[in-house]
Short mmCIF file of C-alpha atoms in Angstrom, two decimals:
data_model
loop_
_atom_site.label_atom_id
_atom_site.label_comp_id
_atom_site.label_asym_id
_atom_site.label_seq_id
_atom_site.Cartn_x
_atom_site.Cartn_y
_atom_site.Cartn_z
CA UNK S 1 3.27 -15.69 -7.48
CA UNK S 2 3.35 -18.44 -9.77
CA UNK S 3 0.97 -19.48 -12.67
CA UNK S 4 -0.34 -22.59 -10.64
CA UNK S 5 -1.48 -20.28 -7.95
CA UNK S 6 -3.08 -17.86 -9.85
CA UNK S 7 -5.71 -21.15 -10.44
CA UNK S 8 -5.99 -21.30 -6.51
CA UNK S 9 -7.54 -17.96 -5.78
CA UNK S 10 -10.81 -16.85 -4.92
CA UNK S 11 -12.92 -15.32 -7.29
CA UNK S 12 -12.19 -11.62 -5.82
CA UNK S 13 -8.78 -11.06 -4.50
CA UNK S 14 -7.63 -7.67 -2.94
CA UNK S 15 -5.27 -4.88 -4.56
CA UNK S 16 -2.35 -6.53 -2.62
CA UNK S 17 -2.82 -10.16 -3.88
CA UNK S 18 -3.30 -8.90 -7.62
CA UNK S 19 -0.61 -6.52 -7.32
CA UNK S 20 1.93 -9.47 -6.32
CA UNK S 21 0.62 -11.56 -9.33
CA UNK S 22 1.67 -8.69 -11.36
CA UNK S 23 5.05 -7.54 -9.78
CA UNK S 24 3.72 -4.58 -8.23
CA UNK S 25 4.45 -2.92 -5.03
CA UNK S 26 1.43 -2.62 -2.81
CA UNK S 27 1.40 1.68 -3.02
CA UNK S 28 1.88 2.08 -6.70
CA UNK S 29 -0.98 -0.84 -7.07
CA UNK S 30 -3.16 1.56 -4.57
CA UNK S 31 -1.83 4.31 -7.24
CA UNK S 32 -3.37 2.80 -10.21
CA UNK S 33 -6.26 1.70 -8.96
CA UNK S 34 -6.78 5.01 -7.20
CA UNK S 35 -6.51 6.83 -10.24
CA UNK S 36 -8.27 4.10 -12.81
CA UNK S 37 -5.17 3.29 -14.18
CA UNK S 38 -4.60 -0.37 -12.91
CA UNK S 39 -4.34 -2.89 -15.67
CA UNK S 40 -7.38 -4.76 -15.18
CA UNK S 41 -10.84 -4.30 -13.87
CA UNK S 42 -10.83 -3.03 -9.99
CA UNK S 43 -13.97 -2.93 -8.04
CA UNK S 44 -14.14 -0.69 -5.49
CA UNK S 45 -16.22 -1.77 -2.20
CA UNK S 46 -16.09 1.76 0.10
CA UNK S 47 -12.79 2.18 0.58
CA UNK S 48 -11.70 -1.13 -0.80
CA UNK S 49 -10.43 -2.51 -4.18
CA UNK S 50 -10.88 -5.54 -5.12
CA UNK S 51 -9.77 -7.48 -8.55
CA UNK S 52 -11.78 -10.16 -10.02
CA UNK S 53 -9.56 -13.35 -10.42
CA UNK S 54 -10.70 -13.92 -14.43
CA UNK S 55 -9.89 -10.38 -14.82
CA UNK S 56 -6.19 -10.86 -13.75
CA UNK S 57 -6.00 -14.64 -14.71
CA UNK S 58 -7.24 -12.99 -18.64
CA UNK S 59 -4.61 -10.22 -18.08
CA UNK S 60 -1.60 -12.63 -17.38
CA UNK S 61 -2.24 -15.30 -19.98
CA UNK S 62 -2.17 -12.24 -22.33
CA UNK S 63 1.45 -11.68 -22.09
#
């Protein structure tokens, strides 16, 4: 995912989209968030995650 799409996303985005923008696989990004290890806030919705887009944009312009 590139920087100029991480502009383009909703406010929320699921595990999978926020795992891409970091270079994660899908499972280890259920992993983490499973076990409150994922490297930014995660919401979790019943039995889904979901990342807040500041939250990940805040994460990546970090590094």
């Amino acid at each position: 995912m590139k920087y100029t799409d991480l502009a383009d996303l909703p406010t929320v985005v699921g595990i999978t989209t926020a795992a891409r923008a970091l270079g994660l696989s899908r499972t280890y990004a259920y992993h983490l968030a499973k076990h409150d290890k994922f490297p930014c806030k995660v919401i979790r919705i019943g039995t889904s995650y979901r990342v807040p887009a500041a939250a990940l944009r805040a994460l990546l312009e970090a590094d």
